[in-house]
mmCIF file of C-alpha atoms in Angstrom:
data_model
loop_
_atom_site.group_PDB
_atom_site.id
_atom_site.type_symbol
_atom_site.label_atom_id
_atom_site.label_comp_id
_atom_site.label_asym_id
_atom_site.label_seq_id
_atom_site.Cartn_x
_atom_site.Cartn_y
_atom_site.Cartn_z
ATOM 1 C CA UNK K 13 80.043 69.163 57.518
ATOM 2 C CA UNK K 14 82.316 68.488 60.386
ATOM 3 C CA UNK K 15 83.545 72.072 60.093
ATOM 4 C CA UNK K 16 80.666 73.737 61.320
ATOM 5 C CA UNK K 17 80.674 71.551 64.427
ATOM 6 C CA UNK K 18 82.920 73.484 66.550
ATOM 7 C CA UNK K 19 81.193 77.234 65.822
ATOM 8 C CA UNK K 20 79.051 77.875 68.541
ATOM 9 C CA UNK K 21 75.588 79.622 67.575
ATOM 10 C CA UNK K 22 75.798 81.944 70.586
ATOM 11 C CA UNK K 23 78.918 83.866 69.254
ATOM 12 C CA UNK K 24 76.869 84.097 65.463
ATOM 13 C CA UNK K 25 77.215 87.274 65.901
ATOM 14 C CA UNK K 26 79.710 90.533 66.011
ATOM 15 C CA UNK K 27 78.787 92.514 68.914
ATOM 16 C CA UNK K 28 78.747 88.639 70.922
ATOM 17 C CA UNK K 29 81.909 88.398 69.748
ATOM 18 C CA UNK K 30 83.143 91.951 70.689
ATOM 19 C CA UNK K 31 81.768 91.484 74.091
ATOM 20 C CA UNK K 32 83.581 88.153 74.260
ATOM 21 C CA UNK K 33 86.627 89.480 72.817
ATOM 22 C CA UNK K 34 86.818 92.405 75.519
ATOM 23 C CA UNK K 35 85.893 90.143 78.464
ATOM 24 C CA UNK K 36 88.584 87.198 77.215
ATOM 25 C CA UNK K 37 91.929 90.037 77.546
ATOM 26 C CA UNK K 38 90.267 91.765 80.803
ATOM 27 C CA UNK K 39 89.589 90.309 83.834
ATOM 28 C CA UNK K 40 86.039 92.562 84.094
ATOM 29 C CA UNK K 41 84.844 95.218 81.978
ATOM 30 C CA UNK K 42 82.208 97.553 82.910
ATOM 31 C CA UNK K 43 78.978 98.357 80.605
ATOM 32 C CA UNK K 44 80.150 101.827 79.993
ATOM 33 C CA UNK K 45 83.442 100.349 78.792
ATOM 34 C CA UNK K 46 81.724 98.002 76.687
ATOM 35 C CA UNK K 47 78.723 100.494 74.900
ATOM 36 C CA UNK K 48 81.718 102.820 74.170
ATOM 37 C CA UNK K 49 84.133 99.745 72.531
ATOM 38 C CA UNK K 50 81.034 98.477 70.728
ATOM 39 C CA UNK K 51 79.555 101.713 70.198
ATOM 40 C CA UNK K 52 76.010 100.392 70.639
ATOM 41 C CA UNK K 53 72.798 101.501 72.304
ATOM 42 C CA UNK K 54 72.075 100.900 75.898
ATOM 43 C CA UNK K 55 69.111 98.376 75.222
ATOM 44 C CA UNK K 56 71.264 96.608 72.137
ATOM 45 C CA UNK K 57 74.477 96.295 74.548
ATOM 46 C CA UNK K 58 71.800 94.750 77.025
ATOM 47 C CA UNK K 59 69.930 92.089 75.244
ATOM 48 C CA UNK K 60 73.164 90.688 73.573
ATOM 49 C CA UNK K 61 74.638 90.731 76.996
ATOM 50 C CA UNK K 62 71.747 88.786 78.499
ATOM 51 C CA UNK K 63 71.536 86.154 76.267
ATOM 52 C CA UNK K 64 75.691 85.705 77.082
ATOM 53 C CA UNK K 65 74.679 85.318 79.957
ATOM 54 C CA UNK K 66 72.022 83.138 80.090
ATOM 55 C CA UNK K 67 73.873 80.722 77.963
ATOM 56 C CA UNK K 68 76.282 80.411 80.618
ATOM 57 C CA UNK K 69 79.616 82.067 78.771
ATOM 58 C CA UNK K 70 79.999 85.321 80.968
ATOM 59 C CA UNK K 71 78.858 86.110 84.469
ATOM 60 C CA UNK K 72 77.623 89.494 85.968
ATOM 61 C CA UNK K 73 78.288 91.468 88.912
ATOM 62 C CA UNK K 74 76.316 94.563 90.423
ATOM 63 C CA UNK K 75 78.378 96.527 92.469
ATOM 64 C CA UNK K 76 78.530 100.440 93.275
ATOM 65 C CA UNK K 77 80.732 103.312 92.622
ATOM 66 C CA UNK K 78 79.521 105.681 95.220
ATOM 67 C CA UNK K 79 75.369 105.614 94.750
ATOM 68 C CA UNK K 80 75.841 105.065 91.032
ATOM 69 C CA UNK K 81 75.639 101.607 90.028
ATOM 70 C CA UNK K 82 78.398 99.839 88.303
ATOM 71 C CA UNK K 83 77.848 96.347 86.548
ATOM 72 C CA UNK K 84 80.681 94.824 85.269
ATOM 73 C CA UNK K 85 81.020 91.656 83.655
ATOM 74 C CA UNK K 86 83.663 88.674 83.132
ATOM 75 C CA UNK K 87 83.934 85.608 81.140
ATOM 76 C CA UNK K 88 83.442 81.733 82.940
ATOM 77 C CA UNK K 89 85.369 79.041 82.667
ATOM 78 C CA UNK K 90 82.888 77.246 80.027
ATOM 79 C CA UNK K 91 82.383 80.677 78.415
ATOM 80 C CA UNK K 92 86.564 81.102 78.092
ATOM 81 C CA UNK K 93 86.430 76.940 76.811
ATOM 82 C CA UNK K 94 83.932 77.656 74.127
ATOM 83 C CA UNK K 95 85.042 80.765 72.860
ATOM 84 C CA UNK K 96 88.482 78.909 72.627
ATOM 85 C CA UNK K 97 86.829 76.198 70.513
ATOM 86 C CA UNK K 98 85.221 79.006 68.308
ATOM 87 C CA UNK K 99 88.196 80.654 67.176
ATOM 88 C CA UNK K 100 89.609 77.370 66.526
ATOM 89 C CA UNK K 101 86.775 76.131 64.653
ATOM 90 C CA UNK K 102 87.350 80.124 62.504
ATOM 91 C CA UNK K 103 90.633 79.009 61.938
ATOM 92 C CA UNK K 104 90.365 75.569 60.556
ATOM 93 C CA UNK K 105 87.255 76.847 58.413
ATOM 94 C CA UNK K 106 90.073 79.446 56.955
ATOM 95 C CA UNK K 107 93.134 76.696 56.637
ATOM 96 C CA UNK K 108 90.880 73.975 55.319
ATOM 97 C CA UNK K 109 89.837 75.861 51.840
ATOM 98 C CA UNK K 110 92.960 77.132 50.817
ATOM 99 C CA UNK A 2 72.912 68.148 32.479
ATOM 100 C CA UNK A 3 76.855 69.203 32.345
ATOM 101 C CA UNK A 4 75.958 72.972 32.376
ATOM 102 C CA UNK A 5 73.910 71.974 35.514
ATOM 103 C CA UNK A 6 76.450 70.341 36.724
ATOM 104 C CA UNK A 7 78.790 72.977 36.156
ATOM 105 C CA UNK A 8 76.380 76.227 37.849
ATOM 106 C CA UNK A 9 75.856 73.567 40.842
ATOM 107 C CA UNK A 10 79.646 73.097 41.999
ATOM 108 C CA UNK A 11 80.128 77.038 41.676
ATOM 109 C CA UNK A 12 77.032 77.609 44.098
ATOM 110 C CA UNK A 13 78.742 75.499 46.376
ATOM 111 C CA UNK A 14 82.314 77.068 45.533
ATOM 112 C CA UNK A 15 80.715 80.649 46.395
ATOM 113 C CA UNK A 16 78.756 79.482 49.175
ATOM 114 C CA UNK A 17 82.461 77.925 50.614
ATOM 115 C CA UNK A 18 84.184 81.118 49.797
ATOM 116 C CA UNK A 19 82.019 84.004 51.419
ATOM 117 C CA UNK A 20 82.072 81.226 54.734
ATOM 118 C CA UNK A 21 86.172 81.231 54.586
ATOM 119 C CA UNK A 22 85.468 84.805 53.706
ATOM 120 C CA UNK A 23 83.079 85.308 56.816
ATOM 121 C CA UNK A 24 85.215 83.534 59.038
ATOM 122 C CA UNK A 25 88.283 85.353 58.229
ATOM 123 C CA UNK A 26 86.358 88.546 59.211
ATOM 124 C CA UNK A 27 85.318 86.961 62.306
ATOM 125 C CA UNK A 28 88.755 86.750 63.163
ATOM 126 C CA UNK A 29 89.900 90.378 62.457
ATOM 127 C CA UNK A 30 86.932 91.721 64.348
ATOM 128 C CA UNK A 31 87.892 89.341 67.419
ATOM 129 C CA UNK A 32 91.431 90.305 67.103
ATOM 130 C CA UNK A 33 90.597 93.985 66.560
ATOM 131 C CA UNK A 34 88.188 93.923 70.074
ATOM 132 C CA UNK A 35 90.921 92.219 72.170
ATOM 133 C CA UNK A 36 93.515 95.126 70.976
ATOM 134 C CA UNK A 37 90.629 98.137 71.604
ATOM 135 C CA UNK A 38 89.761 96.970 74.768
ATOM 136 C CA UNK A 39 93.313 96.034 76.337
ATOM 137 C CA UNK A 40 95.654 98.407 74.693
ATOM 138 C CA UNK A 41 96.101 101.953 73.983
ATOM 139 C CA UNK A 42 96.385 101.755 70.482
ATOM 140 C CA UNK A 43 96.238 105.516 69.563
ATOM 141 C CA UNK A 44 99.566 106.753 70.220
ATOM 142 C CA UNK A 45 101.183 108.349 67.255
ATOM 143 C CA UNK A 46 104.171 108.085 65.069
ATOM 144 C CA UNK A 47 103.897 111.502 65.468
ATOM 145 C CA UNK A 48 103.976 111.973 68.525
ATOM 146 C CA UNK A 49 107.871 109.999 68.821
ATOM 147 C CA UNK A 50 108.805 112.475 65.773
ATOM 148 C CA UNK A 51 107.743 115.826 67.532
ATOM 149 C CA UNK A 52 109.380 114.615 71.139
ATOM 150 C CA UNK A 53 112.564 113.171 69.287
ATOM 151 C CA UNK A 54 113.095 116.729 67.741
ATOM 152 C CA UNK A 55 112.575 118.480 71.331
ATOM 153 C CA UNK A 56 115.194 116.287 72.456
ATOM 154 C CA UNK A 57 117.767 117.460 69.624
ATOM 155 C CA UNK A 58 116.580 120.914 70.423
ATOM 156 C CA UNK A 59 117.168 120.401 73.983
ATOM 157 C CA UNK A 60 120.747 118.554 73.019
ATOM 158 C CA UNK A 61 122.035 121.136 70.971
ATOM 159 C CA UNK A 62 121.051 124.313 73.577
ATOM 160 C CA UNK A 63 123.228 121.838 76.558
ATOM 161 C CA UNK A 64 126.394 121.170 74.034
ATOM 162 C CA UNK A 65 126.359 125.109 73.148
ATOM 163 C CA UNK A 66 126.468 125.888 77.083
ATOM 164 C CA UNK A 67 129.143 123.270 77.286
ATOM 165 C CA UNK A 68 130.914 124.990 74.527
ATOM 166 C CA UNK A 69 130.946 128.747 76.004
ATOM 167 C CA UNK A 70 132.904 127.209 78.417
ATOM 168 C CA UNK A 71 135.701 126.535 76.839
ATOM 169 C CA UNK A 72 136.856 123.989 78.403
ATOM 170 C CA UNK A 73 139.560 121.993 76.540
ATOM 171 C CA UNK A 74 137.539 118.657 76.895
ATOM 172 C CA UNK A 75 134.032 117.511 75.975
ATOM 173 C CA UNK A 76 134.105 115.557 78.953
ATOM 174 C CA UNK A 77 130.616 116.523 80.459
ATOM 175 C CA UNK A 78 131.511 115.392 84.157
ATOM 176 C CA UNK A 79 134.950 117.183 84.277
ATOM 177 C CA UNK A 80 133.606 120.368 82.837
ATOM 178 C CA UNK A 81 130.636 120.171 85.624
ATOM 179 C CA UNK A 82 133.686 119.644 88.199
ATOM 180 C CA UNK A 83 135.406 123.168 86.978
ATOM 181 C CA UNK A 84 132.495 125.188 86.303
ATOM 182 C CA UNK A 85 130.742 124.451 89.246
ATOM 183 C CA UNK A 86 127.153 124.603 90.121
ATOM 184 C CA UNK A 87 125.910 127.929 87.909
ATOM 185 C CA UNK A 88 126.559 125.324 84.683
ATOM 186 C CA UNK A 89 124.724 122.500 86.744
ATOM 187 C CA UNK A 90 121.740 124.461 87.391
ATOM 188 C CA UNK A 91 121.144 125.703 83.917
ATOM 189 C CA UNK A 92 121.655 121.939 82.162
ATOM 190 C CA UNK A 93 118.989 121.491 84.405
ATOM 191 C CA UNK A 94 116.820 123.803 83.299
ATOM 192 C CA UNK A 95 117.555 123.249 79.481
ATOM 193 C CA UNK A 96 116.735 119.258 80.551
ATOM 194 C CA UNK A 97 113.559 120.068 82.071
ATOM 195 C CA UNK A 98 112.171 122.467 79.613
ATOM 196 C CA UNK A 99 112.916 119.794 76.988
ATOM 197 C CA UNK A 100 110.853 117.298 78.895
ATOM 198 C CA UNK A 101 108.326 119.429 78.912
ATOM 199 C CA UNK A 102 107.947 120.253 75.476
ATOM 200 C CA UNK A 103 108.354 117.117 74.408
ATOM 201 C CA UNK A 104 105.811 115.263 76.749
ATOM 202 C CA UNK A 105 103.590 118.325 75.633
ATOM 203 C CA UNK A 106 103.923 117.642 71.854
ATOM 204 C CA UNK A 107 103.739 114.404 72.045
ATOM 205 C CA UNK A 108 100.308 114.357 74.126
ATOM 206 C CA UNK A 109 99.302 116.572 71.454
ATOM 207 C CA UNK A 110 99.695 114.213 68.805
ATOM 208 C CA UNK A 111 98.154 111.183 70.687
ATOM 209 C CA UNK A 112 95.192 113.090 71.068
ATOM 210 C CA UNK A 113 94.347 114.398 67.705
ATOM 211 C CA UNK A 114 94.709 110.296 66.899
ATOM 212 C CA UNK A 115 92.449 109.109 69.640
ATOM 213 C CA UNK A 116 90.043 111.643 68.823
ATOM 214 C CA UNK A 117 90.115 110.539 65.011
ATOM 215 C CA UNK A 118 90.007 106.447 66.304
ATOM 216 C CA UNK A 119 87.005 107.868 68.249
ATOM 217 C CA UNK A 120 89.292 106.018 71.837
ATOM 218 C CA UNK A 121 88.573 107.896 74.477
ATOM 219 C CA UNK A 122 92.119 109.743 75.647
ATOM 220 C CA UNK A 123 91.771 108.871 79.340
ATOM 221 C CA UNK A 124 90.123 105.162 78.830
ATOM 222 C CA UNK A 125 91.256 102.386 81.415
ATOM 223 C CA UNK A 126 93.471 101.469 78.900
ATOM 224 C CA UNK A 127 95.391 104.234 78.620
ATOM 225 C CA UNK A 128 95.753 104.727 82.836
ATOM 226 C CA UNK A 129 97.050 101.346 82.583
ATOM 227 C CA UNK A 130 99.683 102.300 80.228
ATOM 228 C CA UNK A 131 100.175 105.077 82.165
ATOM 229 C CA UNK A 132 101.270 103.455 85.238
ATOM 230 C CA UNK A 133 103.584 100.874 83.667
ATOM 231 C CA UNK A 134 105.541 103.662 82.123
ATOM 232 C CA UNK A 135 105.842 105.495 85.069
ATOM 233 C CA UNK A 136 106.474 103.394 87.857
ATOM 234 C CA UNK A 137 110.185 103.071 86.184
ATOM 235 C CA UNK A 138 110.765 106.766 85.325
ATOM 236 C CA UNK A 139 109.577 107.595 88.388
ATOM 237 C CA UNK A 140 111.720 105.504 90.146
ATOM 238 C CA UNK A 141 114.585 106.112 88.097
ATOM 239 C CA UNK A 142 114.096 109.550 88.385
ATOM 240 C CA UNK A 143 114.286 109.472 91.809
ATOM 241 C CA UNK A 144 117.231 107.315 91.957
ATOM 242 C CA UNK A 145 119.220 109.703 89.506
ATOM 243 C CA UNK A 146 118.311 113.214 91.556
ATOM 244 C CA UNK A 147 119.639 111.262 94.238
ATOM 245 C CA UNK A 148 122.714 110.617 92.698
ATOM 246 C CA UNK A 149 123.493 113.628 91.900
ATOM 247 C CA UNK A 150 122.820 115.652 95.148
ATOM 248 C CA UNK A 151 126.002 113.046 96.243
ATOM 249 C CA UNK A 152 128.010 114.871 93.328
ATOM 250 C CA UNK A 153 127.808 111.619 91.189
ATOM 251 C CA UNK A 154 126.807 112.733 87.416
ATOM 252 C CA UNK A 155 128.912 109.854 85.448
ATOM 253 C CA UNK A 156 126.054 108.216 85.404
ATOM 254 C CA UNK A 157 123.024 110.121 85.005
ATOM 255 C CA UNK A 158 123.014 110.023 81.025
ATOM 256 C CA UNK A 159 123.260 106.657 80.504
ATOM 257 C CA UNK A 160 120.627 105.897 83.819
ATOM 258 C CA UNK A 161 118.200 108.106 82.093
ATOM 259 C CA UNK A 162 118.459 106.131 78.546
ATOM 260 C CA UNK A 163 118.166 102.937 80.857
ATOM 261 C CA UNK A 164 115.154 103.535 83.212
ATOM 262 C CA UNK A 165 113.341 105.121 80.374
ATOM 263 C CA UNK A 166 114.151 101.751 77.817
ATOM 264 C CA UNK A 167 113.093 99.640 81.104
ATOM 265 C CA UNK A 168 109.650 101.957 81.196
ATOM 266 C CA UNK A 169 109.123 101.344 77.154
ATOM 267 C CA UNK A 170 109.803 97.433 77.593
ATOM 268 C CA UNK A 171 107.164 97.411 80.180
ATOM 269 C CA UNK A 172 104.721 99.821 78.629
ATOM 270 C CA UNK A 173 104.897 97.616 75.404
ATOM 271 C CA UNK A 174 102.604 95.187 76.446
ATOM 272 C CA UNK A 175 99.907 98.033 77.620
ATOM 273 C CA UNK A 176 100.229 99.734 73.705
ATOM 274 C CA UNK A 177 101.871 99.446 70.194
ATOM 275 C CA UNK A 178 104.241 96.078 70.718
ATOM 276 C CA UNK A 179 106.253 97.678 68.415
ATOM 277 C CA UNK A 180 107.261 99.945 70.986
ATOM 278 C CA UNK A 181 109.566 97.357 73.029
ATOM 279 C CA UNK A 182 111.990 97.341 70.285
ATOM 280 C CA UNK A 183 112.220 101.707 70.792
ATOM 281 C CA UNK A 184 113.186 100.603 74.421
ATOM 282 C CA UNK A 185 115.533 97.813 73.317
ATOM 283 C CA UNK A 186 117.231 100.671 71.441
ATOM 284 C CA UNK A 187 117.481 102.751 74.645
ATOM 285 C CA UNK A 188 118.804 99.936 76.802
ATOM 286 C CA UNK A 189 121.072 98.846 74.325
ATOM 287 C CA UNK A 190 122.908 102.885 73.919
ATOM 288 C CA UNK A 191 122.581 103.429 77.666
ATOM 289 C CA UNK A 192 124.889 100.316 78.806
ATOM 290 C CA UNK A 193 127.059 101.296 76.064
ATOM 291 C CA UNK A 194 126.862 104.771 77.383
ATOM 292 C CA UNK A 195 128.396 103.124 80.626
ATOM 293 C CA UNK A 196 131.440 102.112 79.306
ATOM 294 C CA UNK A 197 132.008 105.453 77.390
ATOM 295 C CA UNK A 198 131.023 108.121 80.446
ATOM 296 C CA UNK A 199 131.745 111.726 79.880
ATOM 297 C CA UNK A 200 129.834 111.680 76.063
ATOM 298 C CA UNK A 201 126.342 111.559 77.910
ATOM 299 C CA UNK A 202 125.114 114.165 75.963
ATOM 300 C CA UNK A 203 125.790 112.157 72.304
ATOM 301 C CA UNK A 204 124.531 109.217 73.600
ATOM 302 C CA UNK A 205 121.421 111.112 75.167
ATOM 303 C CA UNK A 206 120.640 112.911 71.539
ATOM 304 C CA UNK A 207 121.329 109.779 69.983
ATOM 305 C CA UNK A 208 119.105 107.934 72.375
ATOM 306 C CA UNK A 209 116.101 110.517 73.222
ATOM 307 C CA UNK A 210 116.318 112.411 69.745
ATOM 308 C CA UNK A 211 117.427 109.955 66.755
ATOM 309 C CA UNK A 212 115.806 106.708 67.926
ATOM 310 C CA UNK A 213 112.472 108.659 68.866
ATOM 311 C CA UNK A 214 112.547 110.287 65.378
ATOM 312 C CA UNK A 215 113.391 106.987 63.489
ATOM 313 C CA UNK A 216 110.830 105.050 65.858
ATOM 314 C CA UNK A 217 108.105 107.788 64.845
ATOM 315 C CA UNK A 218 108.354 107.537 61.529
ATOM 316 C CA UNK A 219 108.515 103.701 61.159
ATOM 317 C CA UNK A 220 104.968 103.628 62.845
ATOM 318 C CA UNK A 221 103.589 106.563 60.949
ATOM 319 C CA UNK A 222 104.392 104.845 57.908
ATOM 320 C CA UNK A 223 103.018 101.642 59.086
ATOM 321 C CA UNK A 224 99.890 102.764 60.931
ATOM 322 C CA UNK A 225 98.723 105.954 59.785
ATOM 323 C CA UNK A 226 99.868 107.117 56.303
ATOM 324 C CA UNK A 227 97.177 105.088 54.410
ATOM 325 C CA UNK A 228 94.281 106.299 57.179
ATOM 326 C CA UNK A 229 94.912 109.878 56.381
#
């Protein structure tokens, strides 16, 4: 099944794909922003976030907002490239069984 | 063996179908999170309807204090010119009070939508909008008051349709697309306006009142009839 070639694993999964979504149309996006567009837990938002990250597709940065801490987060390059690929492999997967 | 056959090619046809079917859900979802998170999605039909009829209300108090002057023209700059600056001062007034109850309304409606969408009202998406639909009304605005302390009114009707269809253009992006046609509408009325100056006022009802309502109404019907 050649189809299935271009979905990626690591997006198998609607609030990956929210997050994804979110960071691909803003340049950062905060983890309040995101908990209240996914409307999540804090530890769910977290673990989903962490594996994003760990397989490379968004990248984190700690900053501060006065003393309170604000972590936003942004897509990479090869995070932007294979969430490109993804919806393209959603699309053929749609075209290709009509 | 053919029945077998037969239950085997629609396990595959079912398993096919629920992946177009997951797939196509997928995409909505990803579509839907790119619109939540970069646009202000919540503003209401409403909201267009309830500011469109301030307008009209605000149109038809100015052309009834244009009236009691009897003048014998409904040319809006030439009656200004003989009446002097009591008539000036209370046009104001009507225009300002207008604004205000129609920004006022029209918040109202936006909120009771956001709450229901569960968006917050004052998200970074809706600052964002914000500030691309001020920066030309404000600047407009100031270019117009300015105009007019120099005793030039010819052309604050038609500026006013103009800066306001330049702040909808540029606001479209940050909201509803559909909004950029609304400020096509504008632009469109207020360079006609230009070439017909001293019926401000029609143009300005027609503009701020008619388009608003027909604009509000389009998107109510599109976007939130079949929620309620």
């Amino acid at each position: 099944m050649s189809l299935i070639e271009g979905l990626n694993k690591i997006f198998d999964n609607r609030i990956r794909l929210g997050i994804m979504s979110a960071l691909m149309v803003n340049e950062e996006v905060n983890f309040n922003e995101l908990k209240e567009l996914l409307d999540i837990t804090d530890g769910n938002l977290a673990s989903h976030l962490k594996s994003l990250e760990e397989s490379g597709s968004i990248k984190v940065q700690k900053g501060f907002i006065g003393r309170k801490t604000n972590t936003t987060y942004s897509v990479t390059k090869a995070g932007e490239k294979a969430f490109k690929a993804h919806i393209a492999a959603l699309e053929q997967m749609i075209k290709s069984t009509k | 063996m053919i029945y077998e056959f037969n239950s085997f090619t629609l396990y595959f046809k079912v398993l096919f179908m629920s992946e177009q079917q997951q797939s196509l859900e997928d995409l909505q979802h990803i579509k839907k999170m790119m619109e939540r998170s970069s646009r202000f999605i919540s503003l209401s039909g409403l909201s267009g309807i309830a500011a469109g009829i301030c307008a009209l209300i605000g149109a038809w108090f100015a052309w009834n204090r244009l009236h009691r002057t009897q003048s014998e023209t409904y040319d809006l700059v030439r009656i200004i010119t003989t009446n002097g600056a009591e008539i000036l001062d209370e046009l104001f007034w009507i225009a300002t009070y207008t604004f205000i109850g129609a920004f006022i309304s029209a918040f109202f409606f936006t909120y009771l939508r956001s709450r229901k969408d569960r968006v917050p009202m004052f998200g970074k998406t809706t600052m964002r909008l914000l500030w691309n639909v001020v920066i030309p009304m404000a600047v407009g605005g100031i270019f117009l008051i300015r105009m007019m302390y120099n005793g030039e009114f010819e052309l604050v009707a038609p500026g006013c349709l103009i800066f306001y269809g330049l702040a909808l253009v540029n606001g479209s992006k940050y909201t509803l697309g559909e909004i950029r046609y609304l400020g096509y509408g504008m632009l469109a009325l207020g360079i006609m306006n230009l070439f017909y100056v001293g019926y401000g006022l029609y143009f300005w009802a027609m503009g701020f009142g008619i388009l608003h309502i027909a604009y509000g109404i389009t998107m109510w019907m599109k976007y939130e009839r079949n929620s309620n």
